[in-house]
Coordinates of C-alpha atoms in Angstrom, one line a residue:
Chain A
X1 CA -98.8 -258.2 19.8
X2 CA -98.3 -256.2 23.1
X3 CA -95.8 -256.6 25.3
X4 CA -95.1 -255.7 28.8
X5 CA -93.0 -257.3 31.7
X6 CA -95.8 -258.0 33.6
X7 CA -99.2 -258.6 32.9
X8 CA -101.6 -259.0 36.2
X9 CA -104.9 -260.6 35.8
X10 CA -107.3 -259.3 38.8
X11 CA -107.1 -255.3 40.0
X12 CA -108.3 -255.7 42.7
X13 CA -106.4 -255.8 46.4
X14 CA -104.0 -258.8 45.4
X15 CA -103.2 -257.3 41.7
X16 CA -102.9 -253.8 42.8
X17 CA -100.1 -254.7 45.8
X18 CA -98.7 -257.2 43.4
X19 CA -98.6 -254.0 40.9
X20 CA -97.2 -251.5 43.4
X21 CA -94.6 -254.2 44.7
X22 CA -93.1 -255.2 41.1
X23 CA -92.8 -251.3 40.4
X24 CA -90.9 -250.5 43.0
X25 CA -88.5 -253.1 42.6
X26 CA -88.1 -251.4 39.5
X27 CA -90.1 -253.3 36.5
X28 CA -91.0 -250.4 34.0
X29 CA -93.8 -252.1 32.0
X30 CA -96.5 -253.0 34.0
X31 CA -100.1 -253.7 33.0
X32 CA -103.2 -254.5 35.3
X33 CA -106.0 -256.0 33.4
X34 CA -109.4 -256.0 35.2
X35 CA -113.0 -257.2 34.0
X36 CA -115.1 -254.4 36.2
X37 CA -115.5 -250.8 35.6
X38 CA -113.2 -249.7 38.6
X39 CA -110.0 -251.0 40.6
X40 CA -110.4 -252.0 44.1
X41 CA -112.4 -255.5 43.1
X42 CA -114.7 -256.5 46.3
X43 CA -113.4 -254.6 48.7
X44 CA -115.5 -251.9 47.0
X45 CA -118.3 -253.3 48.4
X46 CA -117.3 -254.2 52.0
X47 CA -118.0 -250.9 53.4
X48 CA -117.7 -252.4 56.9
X49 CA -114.6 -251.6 58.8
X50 CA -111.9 -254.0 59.9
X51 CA -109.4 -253.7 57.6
X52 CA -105.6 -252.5 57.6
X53 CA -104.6 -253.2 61.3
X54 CA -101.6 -255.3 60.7
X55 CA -100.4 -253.0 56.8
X56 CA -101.5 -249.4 58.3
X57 CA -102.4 -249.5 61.8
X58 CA -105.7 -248.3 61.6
X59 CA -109.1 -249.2 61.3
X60 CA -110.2 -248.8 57.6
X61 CA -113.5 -250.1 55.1
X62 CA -112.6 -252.3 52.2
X63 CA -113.0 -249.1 50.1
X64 CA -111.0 -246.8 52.1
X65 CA -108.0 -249.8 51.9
X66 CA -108.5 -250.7 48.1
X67 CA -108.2 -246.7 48.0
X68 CA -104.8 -246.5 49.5
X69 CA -103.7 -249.1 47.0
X70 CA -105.2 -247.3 44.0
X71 CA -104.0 -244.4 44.7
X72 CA -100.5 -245.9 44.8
X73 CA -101.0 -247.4 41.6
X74 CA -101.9 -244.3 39.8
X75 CA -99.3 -242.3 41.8
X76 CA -96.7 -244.5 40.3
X77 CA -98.6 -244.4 36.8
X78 CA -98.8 -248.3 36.6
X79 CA -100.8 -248.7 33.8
X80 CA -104.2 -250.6 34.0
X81 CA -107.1 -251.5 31.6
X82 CA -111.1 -251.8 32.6
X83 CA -113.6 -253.9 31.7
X84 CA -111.3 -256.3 30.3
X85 CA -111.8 -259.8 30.3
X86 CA -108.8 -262.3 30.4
X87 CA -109.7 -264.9 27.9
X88 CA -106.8 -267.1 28.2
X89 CA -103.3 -267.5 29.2
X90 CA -100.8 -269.8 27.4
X91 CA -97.9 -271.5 28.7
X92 CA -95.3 -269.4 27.5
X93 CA -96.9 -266.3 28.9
X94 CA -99.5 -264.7 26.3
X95 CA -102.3 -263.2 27.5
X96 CA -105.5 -263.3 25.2
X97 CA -107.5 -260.3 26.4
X98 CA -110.6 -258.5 25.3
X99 CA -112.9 -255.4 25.6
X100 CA -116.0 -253.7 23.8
X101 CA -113.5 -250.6 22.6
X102 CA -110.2 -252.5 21.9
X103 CA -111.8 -255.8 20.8
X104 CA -109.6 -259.4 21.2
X105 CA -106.2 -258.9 21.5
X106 CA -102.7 -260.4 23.0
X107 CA -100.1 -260.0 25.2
X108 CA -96.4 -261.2 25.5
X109 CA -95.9 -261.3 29.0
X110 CA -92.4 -261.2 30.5
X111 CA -94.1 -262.8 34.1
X112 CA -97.8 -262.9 34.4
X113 CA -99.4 -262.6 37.8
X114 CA -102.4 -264.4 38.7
X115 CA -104.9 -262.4 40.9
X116 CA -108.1 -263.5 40.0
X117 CA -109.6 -263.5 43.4
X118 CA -112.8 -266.8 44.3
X119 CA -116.2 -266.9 43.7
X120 CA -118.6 -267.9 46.2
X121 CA -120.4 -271.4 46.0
X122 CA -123.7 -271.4 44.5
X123 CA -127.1 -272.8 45.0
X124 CA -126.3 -275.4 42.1
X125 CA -122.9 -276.7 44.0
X126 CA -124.8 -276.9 47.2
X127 CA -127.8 -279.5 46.5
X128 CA -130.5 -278.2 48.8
X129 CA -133.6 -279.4 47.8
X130 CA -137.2 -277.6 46.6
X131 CA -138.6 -275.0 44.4
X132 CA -136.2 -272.5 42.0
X133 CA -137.8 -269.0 42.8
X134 CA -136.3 -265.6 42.8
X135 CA -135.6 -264.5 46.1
X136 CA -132.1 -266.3 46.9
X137 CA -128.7 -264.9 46.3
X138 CA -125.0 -265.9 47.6
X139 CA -124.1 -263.0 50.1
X140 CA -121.9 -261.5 47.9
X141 CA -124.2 -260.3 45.5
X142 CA -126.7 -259.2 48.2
X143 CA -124.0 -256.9 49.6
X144 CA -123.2 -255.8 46.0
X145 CA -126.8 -254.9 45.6
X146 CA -126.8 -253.2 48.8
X147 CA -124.0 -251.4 48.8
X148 CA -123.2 -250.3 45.6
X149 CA -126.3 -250.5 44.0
X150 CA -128.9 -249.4 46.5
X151 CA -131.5 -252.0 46.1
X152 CA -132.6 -253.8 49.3
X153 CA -132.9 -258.1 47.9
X154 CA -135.8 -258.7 50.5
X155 CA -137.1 -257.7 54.3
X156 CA -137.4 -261.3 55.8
X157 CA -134.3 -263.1 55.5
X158 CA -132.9 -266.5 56.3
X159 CA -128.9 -266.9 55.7
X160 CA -127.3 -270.4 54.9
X161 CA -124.0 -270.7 55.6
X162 CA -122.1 -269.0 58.3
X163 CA -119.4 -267.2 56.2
X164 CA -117.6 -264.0 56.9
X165 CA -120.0 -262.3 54.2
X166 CA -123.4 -264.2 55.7
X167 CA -122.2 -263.1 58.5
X168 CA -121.5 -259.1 57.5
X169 CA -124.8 -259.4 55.5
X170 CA -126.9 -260.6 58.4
X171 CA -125.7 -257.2 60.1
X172 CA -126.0 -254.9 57.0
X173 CA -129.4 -256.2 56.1
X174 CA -131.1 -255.7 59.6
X175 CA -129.4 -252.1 59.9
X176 CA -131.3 -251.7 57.0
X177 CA -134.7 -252.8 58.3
X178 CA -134.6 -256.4 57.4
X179 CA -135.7 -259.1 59.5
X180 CA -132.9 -261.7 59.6
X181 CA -134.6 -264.3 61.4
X182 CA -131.8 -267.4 61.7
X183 CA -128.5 -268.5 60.3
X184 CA -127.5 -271.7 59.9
X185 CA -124.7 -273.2 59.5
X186 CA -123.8 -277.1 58.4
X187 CA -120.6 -277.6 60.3
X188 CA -120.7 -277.2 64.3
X189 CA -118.2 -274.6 63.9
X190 CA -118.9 -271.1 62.4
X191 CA -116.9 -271.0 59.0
X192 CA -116.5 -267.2 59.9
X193 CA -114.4 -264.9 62.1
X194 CA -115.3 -264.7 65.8
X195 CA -115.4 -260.9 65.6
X196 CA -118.1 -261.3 63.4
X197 CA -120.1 -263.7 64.8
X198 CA -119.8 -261.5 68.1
X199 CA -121.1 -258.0 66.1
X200 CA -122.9 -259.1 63.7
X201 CA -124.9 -261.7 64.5
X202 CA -124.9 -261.4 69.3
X203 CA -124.9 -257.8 69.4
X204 CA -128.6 -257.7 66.7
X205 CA -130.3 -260.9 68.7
X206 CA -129.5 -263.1 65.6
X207 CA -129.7 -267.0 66.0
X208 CA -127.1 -268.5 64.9
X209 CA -127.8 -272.4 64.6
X210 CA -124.8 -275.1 64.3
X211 CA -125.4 -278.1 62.7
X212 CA -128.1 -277.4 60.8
X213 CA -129.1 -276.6 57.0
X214 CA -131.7 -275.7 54.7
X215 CA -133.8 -279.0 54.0
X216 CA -136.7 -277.2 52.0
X217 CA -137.5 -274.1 49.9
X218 CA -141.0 -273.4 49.1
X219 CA -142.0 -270.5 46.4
X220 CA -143.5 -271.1 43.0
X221 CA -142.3 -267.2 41.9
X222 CA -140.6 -265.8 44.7
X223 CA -139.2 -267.2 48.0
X224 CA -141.6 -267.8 50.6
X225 CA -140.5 -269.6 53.3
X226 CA -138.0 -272.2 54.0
X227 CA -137.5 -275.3 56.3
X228 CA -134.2 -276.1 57.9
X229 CA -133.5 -279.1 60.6
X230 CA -130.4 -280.2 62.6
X231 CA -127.9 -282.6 60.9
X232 CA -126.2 -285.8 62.3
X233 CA -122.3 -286.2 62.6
X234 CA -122.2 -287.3 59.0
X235 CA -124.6 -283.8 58.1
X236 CA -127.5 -285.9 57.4
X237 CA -130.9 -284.3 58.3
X238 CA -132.7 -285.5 61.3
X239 CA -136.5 -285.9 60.7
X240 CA -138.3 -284.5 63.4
X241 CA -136.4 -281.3 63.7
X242 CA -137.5 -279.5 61.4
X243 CA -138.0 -275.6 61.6
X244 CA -139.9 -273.3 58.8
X245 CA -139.4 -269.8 58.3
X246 CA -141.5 -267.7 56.0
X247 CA -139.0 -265.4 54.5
X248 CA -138.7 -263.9 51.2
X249 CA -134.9 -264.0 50.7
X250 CA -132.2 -266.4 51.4
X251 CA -128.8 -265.6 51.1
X252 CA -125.8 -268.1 50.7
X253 CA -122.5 -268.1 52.5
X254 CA -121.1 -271.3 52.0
X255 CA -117.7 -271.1 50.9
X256 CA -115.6 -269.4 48.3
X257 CA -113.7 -271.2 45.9
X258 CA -110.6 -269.4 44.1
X259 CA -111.8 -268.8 40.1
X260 CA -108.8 -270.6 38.3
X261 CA -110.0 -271.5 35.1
X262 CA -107.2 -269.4 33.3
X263 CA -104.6 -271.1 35.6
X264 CA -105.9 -274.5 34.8
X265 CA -106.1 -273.6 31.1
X266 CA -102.7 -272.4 31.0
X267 CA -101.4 -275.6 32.6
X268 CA -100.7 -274.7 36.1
X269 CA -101.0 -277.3 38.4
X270 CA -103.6 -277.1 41.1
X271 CA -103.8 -278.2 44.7
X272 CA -107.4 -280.1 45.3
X273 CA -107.6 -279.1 49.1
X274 CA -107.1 -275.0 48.3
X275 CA -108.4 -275.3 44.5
X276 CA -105.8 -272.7 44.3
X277 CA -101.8 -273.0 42.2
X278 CA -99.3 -275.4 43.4
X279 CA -96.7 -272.6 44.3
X280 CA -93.4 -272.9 45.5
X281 CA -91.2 -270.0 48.3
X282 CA -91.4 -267.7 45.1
X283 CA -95.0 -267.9 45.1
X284 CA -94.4 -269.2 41.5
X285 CA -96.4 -271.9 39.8
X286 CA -95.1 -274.8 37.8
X287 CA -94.8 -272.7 35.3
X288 CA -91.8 -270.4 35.3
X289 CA -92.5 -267.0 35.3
X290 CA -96.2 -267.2 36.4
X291 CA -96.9 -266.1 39.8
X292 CA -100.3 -266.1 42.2
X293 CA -100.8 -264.5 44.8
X294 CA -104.4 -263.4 47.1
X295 CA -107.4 -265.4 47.1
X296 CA -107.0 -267.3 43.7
X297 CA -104.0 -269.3 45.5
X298 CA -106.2 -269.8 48.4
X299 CA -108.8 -268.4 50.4
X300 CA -107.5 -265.6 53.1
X301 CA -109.7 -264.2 55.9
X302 CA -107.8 -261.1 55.8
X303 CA -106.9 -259.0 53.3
X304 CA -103.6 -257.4 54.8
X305 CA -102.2 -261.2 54.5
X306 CA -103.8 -260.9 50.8
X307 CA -101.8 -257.5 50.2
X308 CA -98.3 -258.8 51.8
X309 CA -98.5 -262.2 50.0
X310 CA -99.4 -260.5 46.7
X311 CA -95.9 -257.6 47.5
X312 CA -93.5 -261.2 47.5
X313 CA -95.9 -262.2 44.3
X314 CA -94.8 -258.8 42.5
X315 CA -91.0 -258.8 44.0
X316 CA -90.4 -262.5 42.8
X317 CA -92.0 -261.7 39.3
X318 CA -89.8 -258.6 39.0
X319 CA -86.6 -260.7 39.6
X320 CA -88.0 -263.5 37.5
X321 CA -88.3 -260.5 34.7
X322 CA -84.6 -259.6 35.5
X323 CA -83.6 -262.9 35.7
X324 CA -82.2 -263.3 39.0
X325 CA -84.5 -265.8 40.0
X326 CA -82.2 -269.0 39.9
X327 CA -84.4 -271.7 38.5
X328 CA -82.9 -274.5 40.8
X329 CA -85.4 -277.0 41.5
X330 CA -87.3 -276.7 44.6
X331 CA -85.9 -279.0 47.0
X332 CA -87.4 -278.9 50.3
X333 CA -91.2 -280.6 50.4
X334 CA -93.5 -279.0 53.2
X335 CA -96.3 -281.8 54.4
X336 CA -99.3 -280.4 56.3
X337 CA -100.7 -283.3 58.4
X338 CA -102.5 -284.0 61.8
X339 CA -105.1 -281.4 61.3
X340 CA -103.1 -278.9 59.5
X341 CA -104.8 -279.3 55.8
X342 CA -102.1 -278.1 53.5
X343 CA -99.6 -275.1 53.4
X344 CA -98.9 -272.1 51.3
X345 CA -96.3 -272.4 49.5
X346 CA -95.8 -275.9 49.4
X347 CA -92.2 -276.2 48.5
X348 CA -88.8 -274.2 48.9
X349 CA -85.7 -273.9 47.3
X350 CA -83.7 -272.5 49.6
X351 CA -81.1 -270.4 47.3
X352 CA -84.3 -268.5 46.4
X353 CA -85.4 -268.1 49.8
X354 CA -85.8 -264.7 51.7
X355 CA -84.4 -264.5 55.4
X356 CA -87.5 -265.2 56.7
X357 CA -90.8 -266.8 55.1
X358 CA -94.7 -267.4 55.8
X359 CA -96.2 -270.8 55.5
X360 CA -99.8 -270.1 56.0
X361 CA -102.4 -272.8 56.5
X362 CA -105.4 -273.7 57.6
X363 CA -106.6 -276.1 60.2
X364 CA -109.4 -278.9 59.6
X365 CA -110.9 -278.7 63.0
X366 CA -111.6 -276.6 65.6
X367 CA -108.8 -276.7 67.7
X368 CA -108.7 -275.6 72.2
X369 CA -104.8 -275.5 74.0
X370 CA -102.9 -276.9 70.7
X371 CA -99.8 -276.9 69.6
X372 CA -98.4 -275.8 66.2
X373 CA -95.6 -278.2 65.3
X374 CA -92.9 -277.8 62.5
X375 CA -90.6 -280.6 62.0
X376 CA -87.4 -280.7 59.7
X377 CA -87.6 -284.1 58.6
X378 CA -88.0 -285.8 61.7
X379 CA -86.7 -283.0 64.4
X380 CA -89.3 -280.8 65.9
X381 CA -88.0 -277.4 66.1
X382 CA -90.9 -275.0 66.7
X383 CA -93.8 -275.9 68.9
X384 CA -96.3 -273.0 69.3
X385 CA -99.3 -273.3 71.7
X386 CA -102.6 -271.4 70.4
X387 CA -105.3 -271.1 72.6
X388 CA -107.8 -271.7 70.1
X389 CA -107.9 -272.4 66.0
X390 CA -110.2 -272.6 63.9
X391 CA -111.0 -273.2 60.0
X392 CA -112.3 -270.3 59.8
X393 CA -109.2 -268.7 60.5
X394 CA -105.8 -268.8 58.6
X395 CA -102.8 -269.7 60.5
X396 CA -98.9 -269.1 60.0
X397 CA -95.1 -269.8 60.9
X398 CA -92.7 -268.2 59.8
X399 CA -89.2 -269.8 58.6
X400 CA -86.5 -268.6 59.2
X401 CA -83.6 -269.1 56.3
X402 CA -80.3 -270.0 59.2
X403 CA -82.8 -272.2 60.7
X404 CA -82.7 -274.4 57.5
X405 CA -79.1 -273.5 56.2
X406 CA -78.0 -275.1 59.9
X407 CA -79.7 -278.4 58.4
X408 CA -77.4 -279.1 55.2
X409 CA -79.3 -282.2 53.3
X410 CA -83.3 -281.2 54.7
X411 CA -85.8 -282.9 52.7
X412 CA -88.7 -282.3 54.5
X413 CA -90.7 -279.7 56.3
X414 CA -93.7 -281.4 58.2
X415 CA -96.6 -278.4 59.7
X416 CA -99.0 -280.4 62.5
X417 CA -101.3 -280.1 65.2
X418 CA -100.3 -281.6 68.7
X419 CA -102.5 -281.6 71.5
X420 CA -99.1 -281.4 73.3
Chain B
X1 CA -116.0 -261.0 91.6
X2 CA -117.8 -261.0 88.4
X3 CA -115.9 -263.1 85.2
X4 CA -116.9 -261.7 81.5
X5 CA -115.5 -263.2 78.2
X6 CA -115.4 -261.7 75.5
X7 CA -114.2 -262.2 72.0
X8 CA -112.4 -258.6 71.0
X9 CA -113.8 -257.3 67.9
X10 CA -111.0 -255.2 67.6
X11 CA -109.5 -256.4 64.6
X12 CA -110.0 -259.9 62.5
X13 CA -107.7 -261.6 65.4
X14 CA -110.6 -261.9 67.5
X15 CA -108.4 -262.7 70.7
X16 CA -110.6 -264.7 73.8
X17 CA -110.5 -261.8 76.6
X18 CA -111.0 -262.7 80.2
X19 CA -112.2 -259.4 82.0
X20 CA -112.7 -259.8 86.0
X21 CA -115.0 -256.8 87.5
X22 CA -116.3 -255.7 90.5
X23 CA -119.3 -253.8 90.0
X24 CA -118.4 -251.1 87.0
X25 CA -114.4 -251.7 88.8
X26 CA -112.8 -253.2 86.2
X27 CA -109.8 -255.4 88.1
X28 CA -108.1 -257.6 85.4
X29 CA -108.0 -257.7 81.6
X30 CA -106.4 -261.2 80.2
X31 CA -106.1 -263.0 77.4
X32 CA -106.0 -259.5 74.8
X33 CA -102.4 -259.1 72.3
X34 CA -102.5 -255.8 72.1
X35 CA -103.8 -252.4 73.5
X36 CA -106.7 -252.1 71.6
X37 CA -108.0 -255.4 73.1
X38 CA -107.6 -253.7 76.5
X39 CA -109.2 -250.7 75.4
X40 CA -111.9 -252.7 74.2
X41 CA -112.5 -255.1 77.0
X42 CA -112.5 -252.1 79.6
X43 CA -115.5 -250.5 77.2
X44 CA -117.1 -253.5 76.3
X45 CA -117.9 -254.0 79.9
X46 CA -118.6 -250.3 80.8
X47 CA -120.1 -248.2 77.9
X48 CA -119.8 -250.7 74.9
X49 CA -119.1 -248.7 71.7
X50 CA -119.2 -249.9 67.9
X51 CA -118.1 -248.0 64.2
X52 CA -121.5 -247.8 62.2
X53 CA -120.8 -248.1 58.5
X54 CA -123.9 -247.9 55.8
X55 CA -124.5 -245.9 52.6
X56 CA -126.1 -242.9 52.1
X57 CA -127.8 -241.3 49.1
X58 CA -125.5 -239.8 46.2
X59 CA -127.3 -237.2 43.4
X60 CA -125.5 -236.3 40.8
X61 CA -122.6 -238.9 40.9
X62 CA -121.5 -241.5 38.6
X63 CA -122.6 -243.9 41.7
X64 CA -126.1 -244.4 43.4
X65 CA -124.6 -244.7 47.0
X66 CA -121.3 -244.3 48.4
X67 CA -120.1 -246.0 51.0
X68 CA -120.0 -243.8 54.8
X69 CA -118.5 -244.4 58.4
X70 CA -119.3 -242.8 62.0
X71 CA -115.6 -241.4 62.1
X72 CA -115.4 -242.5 65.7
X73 CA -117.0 -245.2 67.7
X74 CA -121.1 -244.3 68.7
X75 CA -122.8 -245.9 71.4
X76 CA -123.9 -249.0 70.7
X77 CA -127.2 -248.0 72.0
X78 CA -127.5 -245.3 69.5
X79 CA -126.5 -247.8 66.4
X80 CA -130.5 -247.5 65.8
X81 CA -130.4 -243.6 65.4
X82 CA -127.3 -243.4 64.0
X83 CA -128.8 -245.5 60.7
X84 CA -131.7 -243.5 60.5
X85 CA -130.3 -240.3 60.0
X86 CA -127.9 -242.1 57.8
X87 CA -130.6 -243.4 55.6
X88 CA -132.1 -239.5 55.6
X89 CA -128.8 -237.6 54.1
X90 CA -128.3 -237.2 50.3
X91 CA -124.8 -235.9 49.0
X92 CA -124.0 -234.4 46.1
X93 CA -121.1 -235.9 43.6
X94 CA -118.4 -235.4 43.6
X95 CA -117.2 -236.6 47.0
X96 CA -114.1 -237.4 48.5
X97 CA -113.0 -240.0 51.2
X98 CA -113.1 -238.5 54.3
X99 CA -116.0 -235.9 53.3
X100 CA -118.3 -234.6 55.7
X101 CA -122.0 -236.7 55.3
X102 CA -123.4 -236.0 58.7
X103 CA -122.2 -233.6 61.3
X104 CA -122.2 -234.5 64.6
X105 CA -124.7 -237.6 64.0
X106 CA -127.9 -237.8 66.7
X107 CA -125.5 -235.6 68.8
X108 CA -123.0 -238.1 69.7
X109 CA -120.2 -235.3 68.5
X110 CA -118.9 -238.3 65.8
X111 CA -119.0 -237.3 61.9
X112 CA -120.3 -239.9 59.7
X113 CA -117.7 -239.5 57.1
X114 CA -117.4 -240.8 53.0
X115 CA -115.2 -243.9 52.9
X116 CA -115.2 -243.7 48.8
X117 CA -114.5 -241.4 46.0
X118 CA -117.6 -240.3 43.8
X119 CA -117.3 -238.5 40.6
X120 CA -119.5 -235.9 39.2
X121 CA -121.7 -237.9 36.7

């Protein structure tokens, strides 16, 4: 068997700043197992700009940021494998790996690192009704065929789902010569960022239509056209308002969900609002010495937050290695409630605690003139207005560590929503 | 006075920007975090600008496209043009980020630039 101090499943932005991070706080035996044929993962194929204000301040592509990672990694010679599939992780920390040239193997791990990244929601988890033809793909593999393999998936296209990648696809594929004649979007919110809604969809004369959905999809071979009509408060369509669109593609963007069949596997113990790890102010699971960090412990909008989580991932997981991660119980609950739908990491223990530390979270609503609220037990002590929030958009405090020392006894960390 | 607001594109923040004008006299930017909001608020509502990104055709590489950028912000106006001499350049492999694809695109004095390694095939 193998062995390495840590093992990190995913190479792609989460893995390779968890990588970098645990290397620099000086853990010698590092190895990045990823199932493509490159590093990077899919910021490869978001060639559109917008990333790496807040870690480089400037305005990079997802290929030019997984770049600056990469070349970190191979800088520090951090050792990775390709087109390796992580098969399983146990408990106590083996890895059961495989490839075409090395075969099935395993791995002791001295700390594993979980950065498997999400998947989008598919056609089958979505229920819309009518025919099965070819013509209809979820937005990430549209923009994969796009933009790294060259192929164009259609020339009429109708979007479901008002994601960031519906969103950046609705863009790519009329700059390309498609017609992208609607999106719609279920909630009356867009699930995406306002940037995006703003140059992807205003600046090309793109509809974008709240409170609707795709009701039929006609094709016996390939797409053809589809209907879609307005929904009621309770997303039910209303008869009588329904649209059709001949079309000959239809691209999904309905949500990504983080891909933790290893974690559940191995025993980790999973939050149902983020599908992601229970973790605690270590980013650690409930199983010592196995970390997560990006979008597998939930679903960022921005990948600097994915790359500064994923640092704290690789720095815990190299003191857990070194064994100066005192494994005190976690005593300090943190509740998200009033609109706040749950917070990452969800529990502290406050020995292990760095001076200062992110809770991010997501809200459940749109929110205008609100108020982030952070109660220790039942004292408010931070009350932030935000002019406007949205569930498309992660939020944060940050914690500071004399805040919570000044409160000897603190039990409980409550993150709301108040209108005032 | 004339009232504009705009969402900043700036960055992912997407900050709500009030921008108060008087003819092309731009007399108050609020609501932006940071410089570039200003920056962008003051051209959004004067010459409005925008980064092009596509992919252009690689021979000889052990990809079929790499990934490209206008180095600079182009017109918005010339987004149109900008694509379609985009579409027309081939490269050949290998290519490095921050190579040369098109010089000086539709005359705008912006590079479209590679945003990704490609190796010879």
């Amino acid at each position: 068997m193998l062995n390495y101090d840590i093992v990190i499943v995913g190479g792609g932005p989460a893995g390779l700043a968890a990588a970098v991070a645990a290397r620099d706080a000086g853990i010698d035996k590092i190895l990045i197992l990823e199932r493509d044929k490159e590093l990077g993962g899919i910021l490869n194929q978001c060639i559109h700009n917008g990333f790496g204000l807040h870690t480089f301040k400037e305005e990079l592509t997802g290929p030019e940021y997984a770049y600056r990672f990469i070349e970190k990694v191979l800088e520090a010679k951090i050792e990775y494998r390709l087109n390796t599939m992580v098969m399983d992780i146990s408990a106590d920390r083996v890895v059961t790996a495989m490839s075409r040239e090395d075969g099935m193997y395993q791995i002791q791990a001295g700390a594993v690192i979980l950065a498997m990244g999400c998947r989008e929601r598919p056609r089958g988890a979505l229920n819309i009704p009518g025919f099965r033809p070819a013509g209809i793909f979820s937005a990430g593999t549209a923009q994969r065929l796009v933009n790294i393999e060259g192929y164009m998936p259609g020339r009429e296209v109708v979007i479901l789902g008002s994601g960031d990648i519906g969103l950046i696809m609705a863009r790519r594929m009329t700059l390309e010569g498609a017609k992208v004649k609607v999106v719609a979007e279920l909630m009356p919110y867009s699930g995406g960022l306002k940037r995006n809604i703003v140059q992807c969809l205003d600046d090309f004369g793109i509809p974008l239509k709240l409170s609707h959905t795709v009701v039929d999809i006609e094709g016996k071979d390939h797409l053809t056209a589809v209907t879609i009509a307005a929904v009621d408060e309770k997303s039910k369509p209303i008869p009588g308002t329904e649209e059709r669109y001949t079309c000959d593609t239809l691209l999904l963007s309905c949500g990504l969900i983080p891909e933790n069949e290893l974690s559940r596997n191995a025993g980790v113990e999973m939050s149902p609002i983020t599908s992601g790890p229970i973790v605690n102010e270590s980013l650690e699971t409930n199983i010592p010495g196995v970390f997560a960090c990006g979008n597998v412990l939930h679903v960022h909008d921005l990948v600097d937050y994915v790359s500064e989580e994923a640092a704290r991932a690789g720095e815990n997981a190299a003191k857990y290695v070194k064994g100066q991660l005192s494994d005190a119980k976690s005593d300090i609950e943190i509740t998200a409630t009033d609109g706040a739908r749950y917070t990452v990491p969800s529990t502290i223990n406050i020995d292990r605690m760095d001076d200062k530390l992110t809770l991010r979270f997501r809200v459940g609503a749109v929110y205008k003139d609100s108020f982030v609220s952070v109660y220790f037990d039942d004292e408010r002590v931070m009350h932030n207005k935000k002019r406007i929030m949205a569930p498309g958009e992660m939020e944060q405090v940050i914690l500071l560590k004399n805040k919570l020392t000044e409160k000897p006894g603190l039990k409980k960390i409550t993150v709301k929503i108040e209108s005032e | 006075m004339e009232k504009r607001e705009l969402t900043c594109i700036g960055c992912p923040m997407g900050c709500q920007i009030t921008v108060e004008l008087e003819g092309q006299d731009v007399k108050s930017i609020t609501g932006n975090t940071c410089k570039i909001g200003e920056n962008y608020a003051r051209n959004e509502v004067t010459h409005p600008e925008r980064t092009v990104t596509s992919t252009a055709v690689v021979l000889g590489g052990d990809k079929p496209r790499v990934s490209v950028k206008t180095k600079a912000n182009i017109p918005k106006d010339k987004i149109a043009d900008v694509m379609k001499e985009i579409d027309a350049a081939v490269v050949n492999a290998p290519i490095r980020i921050g190579d040369i694809v098109v010089k000086n695109v539709c005359g705008t004095g912006v590079d479209v630039v590679a945003t990704r390694n490609i190796e010879a095939d």
